């Protein structure tokens, strides 16, 4: 039959080095200056790193932690650690210190590589991380600080002492390659353990025209952090096709992003909406820029949270750039859907196109996806029925690291994503809620997100949350909790009147409560579990 | 870790049916009229077929032969047969009858599905095919002929009697899915047995931007026959991304191709160069056409043999269409390289771009490729050194069906393709010869193909072949064998003088022989083995 070649991450790097050896990887370093080298150099340094790790006693399956920005050194860890058979554990430095401590200890990371930005954090945490044998600062000798961290090592010294010769080992493609913890809104973070197979298959998906359309003609600014679900798979996908990579380091402000896009003539970029708000603020507040000619963006992937329609429109009008809305999650490697148009959409007027782009995109091959009602029955693809989104496929988690949280798949292998949405006749997904936030009123579902979006449309509303509270007759009814804009005035009845023409009659919240602030997680997500706790005893007004 | 989902061909069809159910599949039928249906209908009929096969006693691993053009029915066989776990064996009807007999018997096909075009052929062959339990004509009841074929069945009757409900079985992704015999220039044809895994991975490759850039926005005219190396993977790749498929049936003349491209607004097409020669002849010889506005081709894949530069240029100038030169072979599923440009080629002047496009393209991820000298040492990527092309990867054959031809991989798993070529610094491959045709003169290699191309440039030359003949001092020296154009005059010395400035001094053929015709195989390949036999005793002139 066919050759029995395993799908290994090292083969991505070797392909890039052999056939795209001169293609650049550009980094704005933590120290500030721009660093440039090539895939050939990346391969050489990743091999030095693999030799260094071997010398440190790292073996197959050993977890190696990182607290690092998007830089060439972090990329070397991606390939060096996984390539040699160890497990790259990217830790989100934006988590609370106690969460980081929990995660590093739970993963039993043997070494922790970190950027100088996190020196204070690591100094504080080091005494509570007994399993970590060494802390490696991603810097050269000249920048090594005086520090009380035990076993502090210098990354560049480590590499300098090693050979560029290293034969990547061959092993079962189902071997673990990397580990990412999800920062849930409740409980301890849980780890998702990726395999070489899942990573390579996911790379094929993002290089597809109907994935991210990633190719050798691209110069890609990867703003999405490498500690967020593998940087949405970009390190691997870019190596697969030989795309030029551009990394912003810690500088994600509008000016820094603008300059990298301009100087590296980026055709493609991936980020959450917040980054682009800063980008446009910089453009609008700075004279002398020529955005329409200096910026060559052709397309963007915006994910993490929904991009406002105005943002999708502005990218189209100012740059002729196409915003691909994407949806996925850490448990999905992360890609599940991508907002590429269909053949029938050619020539669609901009307004209609933007409405289309505002959906979360079409399901890509490799992800089986269905929406189901409370009983588990599949719902139609009509763009109206919304239900629990369940997925299945070779790059979707079968469970969490160390079986935390127990079984996550049903008997037929479906993973409940915890998101709720609709599917239309063309396969476009629209997320309408989180499963635990959906309001179940008399057997019907009400989308808390739709209500929040409607409320935010009122000029006096700064932030809004909708939760379900107990109702004797309907089980649950929606309660709208609002933060007013500074100095704005707005009362309950005015806001409800505003909402009345915007939502179904039976969706109208039963009450409105005004508060001064809403609770958020460390990563900025609205913490509805706290709100539900806070309003547990809330009694809705009776008719 | 990650979910353990096998890569199965049935999942491609199920994805297309679920998320691209309305996308069309258009066929010019064997009978003439255009047939249209959708991926949803394809899935339903493939399930009917799977039920019919089950009723006929077909089980996992059973080989099912086809002698068929590119039609929706052939596509149903692609998914129905492989999906249920049997093996689709596409037989090339252009082979000599005795080769077809050998192939069907060697594969032990249990059923043979065929188009009415091949009724005479099947009637002749049937008595020599003792293993075939039934012959199914791909037609409806009204078109069933009176025929002496034993166990002749009607395809549409077979499907009409079955249910549309069929659960595709799940099994190991390394299970055999399809079988294709290569028509070598010597010896019996040898079978390449593909697996579900190799087929799905190859589909990921052709949907990549740097593969064939296949996507849901495409309408694809698949002229390359489905009996040639899986139709270059198109049935599977198109289902993976939901591309519209257009099939020409048996009509591959210029007029039929033109009309399908125009009527179905095709953006993409795949064919050998001969098809496009007919297409351009039709355009040039027909008044009233508006090719530049009627034809919407954006790109083409031309493979099988090299496309002339004039053809690449004409597609660019007349249609703004980009010709992707591709290289591969039946043993490679078939794709190995694709001629997508790199970032640095943006804005290249047309002449330089055409020179680039004339190469066979860049190596795609998933195929490891190297060129080696006689000793097996790897040669540099300098665009000059040429050597044996060796490949390795998960969609490359590990051997032939029933181990015919013995081991085909070396100790490190490399498969020698039998082609010879150069690799340049950007990873573009250029095929310079077949290994067995290269002329080894004093330890150096001379490309027979380069010499032939140079000779064909002379206006009086209709066809040319170069073979190596024995030389006492140099081991081998090139002999040029030429067919003159009708009524043209040309002698040895004139032709050698013509070649002198075009080739390296030591490449100049030692002699020229004029003949009235050259030997070819059933599929039109120059049969150099016969020429070598014929000129075995040829004595070169001595200086």
Tab-separated table of N, CA and C in Angstrom, chain B residues 403-508:
chain	number	residue	atom	x	y	z
B	403	UNK	N	2.941	-7.101	-4.595
B	403	UNK	CA	4.411	-7.046	-4.572
B	403	UNK	C	5.059	-7.222	-5.944
B	404	UNK	N	4.314	-6.936	-7.014
B	404	UNK	CA	4.924	-6.989	-8.344
B	404	UNK	C	6.109	-6.028	-8.377
B	405	UNK	N	7.176	-6.439	-9.011
B	405	UNK	CA	8.336	-5.566	-9.139
B	405	UNK	C	9.187	-5.521	-7.881
B	406	UNK	N	8.776	-6.246	-6.832
B	406	UNK	CA	9.604	-6.332	-5.623
B	406	UNK	C	9.658	-5.030	-4.856
B	407	UNK	N	10.690	-4.867	-4.036
B	407	UNK	CA	10.839	-3.683	-3.191
B	407	UNK	C	11.073	-2.455	-4.068
B	408	UNK	N	10.390	-1.381	-3.751
B	408	UNK	CA	10.583	-0.163	-4.547
B	408	UNK	C	11.203	0.950	-3.712
B	409	UNK	N	11.338	0.739	-2.414
B	409	UNK	CA	11.934	1.773	-1.557
B	409	UNK	C	13.333	1.334	-1.136
B	410	UNK	N	14.217	2.320	-0.928
B	410	UNK	CA	15.532	1.963	-0.401
B	410	UNK	C	15.438	1.825	1.131
B	411	UNK	N	16.565	1.592	1.753
B	411	UNK	CA	16.567	1.302	3.193
B	411	UNK	C	15.989	2.458	4.009
B	412	UNK	N	16.121	3.691	3.511
B	412	UNK	CA	15.605	4.842	4.242
B	412	UNK	C	14.188	5.219	3.810
B	413	UNK	N	13.563	4.362	3.007
B	413	UNK	CA	12.172	4.595	2.649
B	413	UNK	C	11.974	5.478	1.430
B	414	UNK	N	13.034	5.785	0.679
B	414	UNK	CA	12.881	6.638	-0.508
B	414	UNK	C	12.447	5.819	-1.708
B	415	UNK	N	11.517	6.374	-2.467
B	415	UNK	CA	11.021	5.758	-3.694
B	415	UNK	C	11.665	6.485	-4.876
B	416	UNK	N	12.331	5.710	-5.745
B	416	UNK	CA	12.959	6.320	-6.935
B	416	UNK	C	11.890	6.493	-8.001
B	417	UNK	N	11.625	7.744	-8.387
B	417	UNK	CA	10.497	8.020	-9.286
B	417	UNK	C	10.775	7.582	-10.716
B	418	UNK	N	12.063	7.434	-11.056
B	418	UNK	CA	12.389	7.149	-12.451
B	418	UNK	C	12.494	8.421	-13.267
B	419	UNK	N	12.233	9.573	-12.637
B	419	UNK	CA	12.435	10.841	-13.321
B	419	UNK	C	13.760	11.449	-12.872
B	420	UNK	N	14.291	12.293	-13.733
B	420	UNK	CA	15.555	12.979	-13.459
B	420	UNK	C	15.285	14.465	-13.575
B	421	UNK	N	15.840	15.253	-12.657
B	421	UNK	CA	15.586	16.687	-12.744
B	421	UNK	C	16.533	17.511	-11.898
B	422	UNK	N	16.293	18.826	-11.938
B	422	UNK	CA	17.050	19.784	-11.128
B	422	UNK	C	16.098	20.405	-10.108
B	423	UNK	N	16.668	20.910	-9.030
B	423	UNK	CA	15.936	21.708	-8.047
B	423	UNK	C	16.652	23.040	-7.958
B	424	UNK	N	15.900	24.154	-7.997
B	424	UNK	CA	16.598	25.431	-7.845
B	424	UNK	C	16.518	25.906	-6.395
B	425	UNK	N	17.120	27.044	-6.126
B	425	UNK	CA	17.212	27.553	-4.765
B	425	UNK	C	15.861	27.855	-4.136
B	426	UNK	N	14.836	28.015	-4.957
B	426	UNK	CA	13.495	28.285	-4.440
B	426	UNK	C	12.645	27.026	-4.344
B	427	UNK	N	13.252	25.871	-4.646
B	427	UNK	CA	12.506	24.619	-4.516
B	427	UNK	C	11.730	24.229	-5.763
B	428	UNK	N	11.922	24.952	-6.881
B	428	UNK	CA	11.237	24.573	-8.127
B	428	UNK	C	11.983	23.418	-8.786
B	429	UNK	N	11.198	22.428	-9.171
B	429	UNK	CA	11.724	21.237	-9.825
B	429	UNK	C	11.644	21.425	-11.332
B	430	UNK	N	12.684	20.970	-12.025
B	430	UNK	CA	12.568	20.912	-13.488
B	430	UNK	C	12.929	19.496	-13.912
B	431	UNK	N	11.989	18.853	-14.610
B	431	UNK	CA	12.242	17.497	-15.081
B	431	UNK	C	13.117	17.584	-16.323
B	432	UNK	N	14.213	16.846	-16.321
B	432	UNK	CA	15.087	16.885	-17.491
B	432	UNK	C	15.082	15.569	-18.250
B	433	UNK	N	14.608	14.510	-17.612
B	433	UNK	CA	14.653	13.222	-18.307
B	433	UNK	C	13.974	12.143	-17.485
B	434	UNK	N	13.843	10.967	-18.120
B	434	UNK	CA	13.543	9.742	-17.387
B	434	UNK	C	14.886	9.082	-17.064
B	435	UNK	N	14.989	8.479	-15.899
B	435	UNK	CA	16.261	7.870	-15.488
B	435	UNK	C	16.810	6.933	-16.550
B	436	UNK	N	15.916	6.136	-17.137
B	436	UNK	CA	16.408	5.124	-18.066
B	436	UNK	C	16.746	5.716	-19.429
B	437	UNK	N	16.359	6.980	-19.652
B	437	UNK	CA	16.622	7.612	-20.940
B	437	UNK	C	17.818	8.563	-20.890
B	438	UNK	N	18.259	8.880	-19.697
B	438	UNK	CA	19.380	9.804	-19.568
B	438	UNK	C	20.618	9.143	-20.183
B	439	UNK	N	21.456	9.942	-20.813
B	439	UNK	CA	22.621	9.389	-21.500
B	439	UNK	C	23.855	9.636	-20.647
B	440	UNK	N	24.544	8.582	-20.286
B	440	UNK	CA	25.673	8.699	-19.373
B	440	UNK	C	26.962	8.642	-20.175
B	441	UNK	N	27.538	9.809	-20.345
B	441	UNK	CA	28.699	9.962	-21.218
B	441	UNK	C	29.914	10.318	-20.375
B	442	UNK	N	30.807	9.366	-20.221
B	442	UNK	CA	32.046	9.628	-19.481
B	442	UNK	C	31.785	10.070	-18.055
B	443	UNK	N	30.777	9.483	-17.396
B	443	UNK	CA	30.504	9.821	-15.989
B	443	UNK	C	29.610	11.029	-15.828
B	444	UNK	N	29.359	11.759	-16.928
B	444	UNK	CA	28.446	12.906	-16.862
B	444	UNK	C	27.121	12.514	-17.500
B	445	UNK	N	26.051	13.240	-17.106
B	445	UNK	CA	24.726	12.925	-17.629
B	445	UNK	C	24.312	13.938	-18.690
B	446	UNK	N	23.693	13.432	-19.744
B	446	UNK	CA	23.142	14.285	-20.802
B	446	UNK	C	21.631	14.046	-20.841
B	447	UNK	N	20.856	15.132	-20.862
B	447	UNK	CA	19.390	15.012	-20.857
B	447	UNK	C	18.883	14.757	-22.265
B	448	UNK	N	18.262	13.608	-22.477
B	448	UNK	CA	17.700	13.296	-23.801
B	448	UNK	C	16.564	14.260	-24.135
B	449	UNK	N	15.817	14.670	-23.098
B	449	UNK	CA	14.656	15.540	-23.346
B	449	UNK	C	15.094	16.932	-23.796
B	450	UNK	N	16.149	17.459	-23.181
B	450	UNK	CA	16.653	18.771	-23.605
B	450	UNK	C	17.085	18.729	-25.069
B	451	UNK	N	17.753	17.658	-25.443
B	451	UNK	CA	18.201	17.537	-26.840
B	451	UNK	C	17.005	17.408	-27.777
B	452	UNK	N	16.015	16.643	-27.373
B	452	UNK	CA	14.813	16.484	-28.216
B	452	UNK	C	14.093	17.815	-28.391
B	453	UNK	N	13.964	18.542	-27.288
B	453	UNK	CA	13.288	19.844	-27.378
B	453	UNK	C	14.038	20.784	-28.303
B	454	UNK	N	15.374	20.748	-28.238
B	454	UNK	CA	16.170	21.600	-29.126
B	454	UNK	C	15.934	21.190	-30.585
B	455	UNK	N	15.930	19.886	-30.851
B	455	UNK	CA	15.765	19.407	-32.235
B	455	UNK	C	14.386	19.756	-32.785
B	456	UNK	N	13.375	19.669	-31.906
B	456	UNK	CA	12.005	19.946	-32.351
B	456	UNK	C	11.833	21.413	-32.747
B	457	UNK	N	12.736	22.250	-32.256
B	457	UNK	CA	12.687	23.664	-32.623
B	457	UNK	C	12.990	23.897	-34.096
B	458	UNK	N	13.611	22.963	-34.752
B	458	UNK	CA	13.908	23.144	-36.176
B	458	UNK	C	12.622	22.981	-36.992
B	459	UNK	N	12.345	23.914	-37.898
B	459	UNK	CA	11.053	23.913	-38.601
B	459	UNK	C	10.790	22.658	-39.429
B	460	UNK	N	11.808	21.903	-39.774
B	460	UNK	CA	11.570	20.721	-40.617
B	460	UNK	C	11.377	19.447	-39.790
B	461	UNK	N	11.503	19.579	-38.443
B	461	UNK	CA	11.415	18.383	-37.598
B	461	UNK	C	9.996	18.201	-37.078
B	462	UNK	N	9.429	17.021	-37.318
B	462	UNK	CA	8.093	16.737	-36.780
B	462	UNK	C	8.189	16.088	-35.398
B	463	UNK	N	9.065	15.123	-35.242
B	463	UNK	CA	9.213	14.456	-33.957
B	463	UNK	C	10.660	14.010	-33.823
B	464	UNK	N	11.140	13.992	-32.580
B	464	UNK	CA	12.549	13.643	-32.390
B	464	UNK	C	12.689	12.799	-31.144
B	465	UNK	N	13.626	11.865	-31.174
B	465	UNK	CA	13.945	11.065	-29.990
B	465	UNK	C	15.463	10.978	-29.891
B	466	UNK	N	15.959	11.029	-28.655
B	466	UNK	CA	17.399	10.873	-28.454
B	466	UNK	C	17.607	9.679	-27.527
B	467	UNK	N	18.461	8.777	-27.942
B	467	UNK	CA	18.814	7.649	-27.074
B	467	UNK	C	20.334	7.563	-26.958
B	468	UNK	N	20.772	6.896	-25.892
B	468	UNK	CA	22.214	6.669	-25.754
B	468	UNK	C	22.580	5.368	-26.458
B	469	UNK	N	23.671	5.396	-27.243
B	469	UNK	CA	24.150	4.140	-27.834
B	469	UNK	C	25.598	3.925	-27.388
B	470	UNK	N	26.011	2.679	-27.439
B	470	UNK	CA	27.306	2.315	-26.903
B	470	UNK	C	28.454	3.070	-27.574
B	471	UNK	N	29.413	3.504	-26.761
B	471	UNK	CA	30.610	4.157	-27.279
B	471	UNK	C	31.794	3.610	-26.494
B	472	UNK	N	32.832	3.173	-27.212
B	472	UNK	CA	33.935	2.500	-26.535
B	472	UNK	C	34.606	3.388	-25.498
B	473	UNK	N	34.784	4.657	-25.827
B	473	UNK	CA	35.502	5.540	-24.904
B	473	UNK	C	34.570	6.140	-23.851
B	474	UNK	N	33.403	6.637	-24.272
B	474	UNK	CA	32.522	7.403	-23.385
B	474	UNK	C	31.381	6.579	-22.793
B	475	UNK	N	31.417	5.277	-22.954
B	475	UNK	CA	30.312	4.387	-22.533
B	475	UNK	C	29.057	4.602	-23.391
B	476	UNK	N	28.527	5.829	-23.374
B	476	UNK	CA	27.356	6.125	-24.192
B	476	UNK	C	27.535	7.482	-24.854
B	477	UNK	N	26.944	7.612	-26.019
B	477	UNK	CA	26.854	8.928	-26.671
B	477	UNK	C	25.460	9.075	-27.262
B	478	UNK	N	24.960	10.307	-27.373
B	478	UNK	CA	23.593	10.504	-27.883
B	478	UNK	C	23.458	10.271	-29.385
B	479	UNK	N	22.378	9.578	-29.732
B	479	UNK	CA	21.980	9.407	-31.128
B	479	UNK	C	20.615	10.076	-31.284
B	480	UNK	N	20.522	10.962	-32.287
B	480	UNK	CA	19.276	11.696	-32.520
B	480	UNK	C	18.496	11.009	-33.647
B	481	UNK	N	17.251	10.646	-33.384
B	481	UNK	CA	16.407	9.962	-34.359
B	481	UNK	C	15.229	10.886	-34.676
B	482	UNK	N	15.052	11.191	-35.970
B	482	UNK	CA	14.148	12.278	-36.355
B	482	UNK	C	13.127	11.820	-37.396
B	483	UNK	N	11.890	12.277	-37.216
B	483	UNK	CA	10.880	12.188	-38.270
B	483	UNK	C	10.754	13.582	-38.884
B	484	UNK	N	11.000	13.680	-40.191
B	484	UNK	CA	10.863	14.973	-40.868
B	484	UNK	C	9.384	15.300	-41.085
B	485	UNK	N	9.064	16.593	-41.156
B	485	UNK	CA	7.705	16.986	-41.541
B	485	UNK	C	7.458	16.586	-42.987
B	486	UNK	N	6.195	16.305	-43.345
B	486	UNK	CA	5.904	15.901	-44.732
B	486	UNK	C	6.464	16.928	-45.722
B	487	UNK	N	7.131	16.472	-46.723
B	487	UNK	CA	7.678	17.321	-47.795
B	487	UNK	C	8.852	18.200	-47.348
B	488	UNK	N	9.251	18.121	-46.076
B	488	UNK	CA	10.388	18.940	-45.641
B	488	UNK	C	11.689	18.233	-46.018
B	489	UNK	N	12.722	19.030	-46.239
B	489	UNK	CA	14.036	18.436	-46.474
B	489	UNK	C	14.952	18.883	-45.350
B	490	UNK	N	15.788	17.983	-44.915
B	490	UNK	CA	16.705	18.283	-43.809
B	490	UNK	C	17.735	17.174	-43.789
B	491	UNK	N	19.026	17.548	-43.676
B	491	UNK	CA	20.030	16.493	-43.575
B	491	UNK	C	20.783	16.587	-42.248
B	492	UNK	N	21.543	15.539	-41.976
B	492	UNK	CA	22.275	15.383	-40.717
B	492	UNK	C	23.081	16.634	-40.349
B	493	UNK	N	23.935	17.084	-41.262
B	493	UNK	CA	24.864	18.151	-40.914
B	493	UNK	C	24.133	19.471	-40.670
B	494	UNK	N	23.087	19.712	-41.448
B	494	UNK	CA	22.315	20.941	-41.255
B	494	UNK	C	21.694	20.946	-39.852
B	495	UNK	N	21.143	19.806	-39.470
B	495	UNK	CA	20.497	19.734	-38.160
B	495	UNK	C	21.525	19.871	-37.035
B	496	UNK	N	22.673	19.226	-37.189
B	496	UNK	CA	23.710	19.333	-36.141
B	496	UNK	C	24.222	20.782	-36.043
B	497	UNK	N	24.340	21.454	-37.164
B	497	UNK	CA	24.780	22.854	-37.142
B	497	UNK	C	23.738	23.719	-36.430
B	498	UNK	N	22.462	23.356	-36.675
B	498	UNK	CA	21.368	24.083	-36.016
B	498	UNK	C	21.454	23.912	-34.495
B	499	UNK	N	21.803	22.706	-34.071
B	499	UNK	CA	21.831	22.414	-32.632
B	499	UNK	C	23.070	22.987	-31.938
B	500	UNK	N	24.160	23.135	-32.675
B	500	UNK	CA	25.447	23.478	-32.076
B	500	UNK	C	25.364	24.673	-31.104
B	501	UNK	N	24.747	25.780	-31.493
B	501	UNK	CA	24.714	26.912	-30.532
B	501	UNK	C	23.697	26.716	-29.396
B	502	UNK	N	22.865	25.694	-29.495
B	502	UNK	CA	21.763	25.548	-28.526
B	502	UNK	C	22.115	24.642	-27.352
B	503	UNK	N	23.132	23.807	-27.510
B	503	UNK	CA	23.429	22.844	-26.436
B	503	UNK	C	24.918	22.865	-26.101
B	504	UNK	N	25.252	22.338	-24.916
B	504	UNK	CA	26.670	22.241	-24.538
B	504	UNK	C	27.408	21.431	-25.601
B	505	UNK	N	28.685	21.789	-25.830
B	505	UNK	CA	29.453	21.184	-26.919
B	505	UNK	C	29.465	19.649	-26.803
B	506	UNK	N	29.659	19.180	-25.576
B	506	UNK	CA	29.796	17.719	-25.403
B	506	UNK	C	28.445	17.003	-25.383
B	507	UNK	N	27.337	17.770	-25.463
B	507	UNK	CA	26.002	17.162	-25.571
B	507	UNK	C	25.626	16.896	-27.036
B	508	UNK	N	26.316	17.515	-27.973
B	508	UNK	CA	25.918	17.429	-29.385
B	508	UNK	C	25.856	15.958	-29.813
